C-alpha atoms as a printed R data frame, in Angstrom:
   type eleno elety resid chain resno       x      y       z
1  ATOM     1    CA   MET     A     1   0.000  0.000   0.000
2  ATOM     2    CA   ALA     A     2   1.475  3.335  -1.020
3  ATOM     3    CA   SER     A     3   1.602  6.222   1.388
4  ATOM     4    CA   HIS     A     4   0.419  9.703   0.512
5  ATOM     5    CA   ASP     A     5   3.611 11.326   1.837
6  ATOM     6    CA   GLY     A     6   1.747 14.211   3.424
7  ATOM     7    CA   ILE     A     7  -0.413 15.059   0.399
8  ATOM     8    CA   PRO     A     8  -3.604 16.616   1.788
9  ATOM     9    CA   ASP     A     9  -6.937 15.037   0.916
10 ATOM    10    CA   ARG     A    10  -8.666 18.388   0.403
11 ATOM    11    CA   PRO     A    11  -7.396 20.955  -2.087
12 ATOM    12    CA   ARG     A    12  -6.259 24.382  -0.981
13 ATOM    13    CA   ARG     A    13  -8.467 27.457  -1.231
14 ATOM    14    CA   GLY     A    14  -7.018 28.707  -4.495
15 ATOM    15    CA   SER     A    15  -8.097 25.622  -6.414
16 ATOM    16    CA   ARG     A    16 -11.778 26.420  -5.823
17 ATOM    17    CA   ALA     A    17 -11.563 29.031  -8.578
18 ATOM    18    CA   LEU     A    18 -10.563 26.484 -11.217
19 ATOM    19    CA   PRO     A    19 -14.059 25.038 -11.847
20 ATOM    20    CA   TRP     A    20 -15.509 28.569 -12.114
21 ATOM    21    CA   PHE     A    21 -12.757 29.627 -14.493
22 ATOM    22    CA   THR     A    22 -13.272 26.515 -16.623
23 ATOM    23    CA   ALA     A    23 -17.026 27.065 -16.790
24 ATOM    24    CA   CYS     A    24 -16.615 30.733 -17.727
25 ATOM    25    CA   VAL     A    25 -14.110 29.960 -20.483
26 ATOM    26    CA   GLY     A    26 -16.388 27.281 -21.914
27 ATOM    27    CA   LEU     A    27 -19.434 29.533 -21.795
28 ATOM    28    CA   LEU     A    28 -17.546 32.432 -23.353
29 ATOM    29    CA   ALA     A    29 -16.317 30.211 -26.186
30 ATOM    30    CA   LEU     A    30 -19.846 29.022 -26.916
31 ATOM    31    CA   VAL     A    31 -21.200 32.590 -26.942
32 ATOM    32    CA   VAL     A    32 -18.412 33.721 -29.272
33 ATOM    33    CA   ALA     A    33 -19.123 30.738 -31.544
34 ATOM    34    CA   ALA     A    34 -22.799 31.695 -31.729
35 ATOM    35    CA   VAL     A    35 -21.945 35.305 -32.588
36 ATOM    36    CA   LEU     A    36 -19.459 34.200 -35.248
37 ATOM    37    CA   ALA     A    37 -22.070 31.892 -36.775
38 ATOM    38    CA   LEU     A    38 -24.607 34.718 -36.886
39 ATOM    39    CA   ILE     A    39 -22.254 37.098 -38.690
40 ATOM    40    CA   GLY     A    40 -21.299 34.520 -41.313
41 ATOM    41    CA   HIS     A    41 -18.049 32.943 -40.122
42 ATOM    42    CA   ALA     A    42 -19.259 29.361 -39.860
43 ATOM    43    CA   GLU     A    43 -15.846 27.666 -40.135
44 ATOM    44    CA   VAL     A    44 -14.363 29.707 -37.297
45 ATOM    45    CA   ALA     A    45 -17.533 29.248 -35.238
46 ATOM    46    CA   VAL     A    46 -17.174 25.461 -35.465
47 ATOM    47    CA   ALA     A    47 -13.561 25.614 -34.281
48 ATOM    48    CA   VAL     A    48 -14.319 27.964 -31.383
49 ATOM    49    CA   GLY     A    49 -17.378 25.920 -30.425
50 ATOM    50    CA   ALA     A    50 -15.319 22.722 -30.375
51 ATOM    51    CA   VAL     A    51 -12.829 24.329 -28.009
52 ATOM    52    CA   GLY     A    52 -15.678 25.552 -25.793
53 ATOM    53    CA   VAL     A    53 -17.275 22.125 -25.613
54 ATOM    54    CA   ALA     A    54 -13.929 20.472 -24.840
55 ATOM    55    CA   VAL     A    55 -13.188 22.916 -22.026
56 ATOM    56    CA   ALA     A    56 -16.704 22.927 -20.551
57 ATOM    57    CA   GLY     A    57 -17.065 19.166 -20.832
58 ATOM    58    CA   GLY     A    58 -13.811 18.441 -19.062
59 ATOM    59    CA   GLY     A    59 -12.062 17.152 -22.157
60 ATOM    60    CA   LEU     A    60  -8.870 18.813 -21.036
61 ATOM    61    CA   ARG     A    61  -7.600 18.232 -17.515
62 ATOM    62    CA   VAL     A    62  -4.123 18.499 -16.088
63 ATOM    63    CA   THR     A    63  -3.189 17.177 -12.657
64 ATOM    64    CA   VAL     A    64   0.222 17.781 -11.098
65 ATOM    65    CA   ASN     A    65   1.369 16.093  -7.899
66 ATOM    66    CA   VAL     A    66   4.588 17.533  -6.494
67 ATOM    67    CA   ARG     A    67   6.616 15.376  -4.129
68 ATOM    68    CA   ARG     A    68   9.362 16.852  -2.049
């Protein structure tokens, strides 16, 4: 059984902002995609929308564990 080497179970305060930031970036990308589609830039709207869906859906996640 591996030990946790002092890694806390609960994240620090600063990491609470990450889900809000991720949700805002995803929402902003989807709004920008809708505006681009309305003004006639369909190809760019698809690309921006894909990025928004990937970010909002959790398609991109990075976890770093630092051991001292």
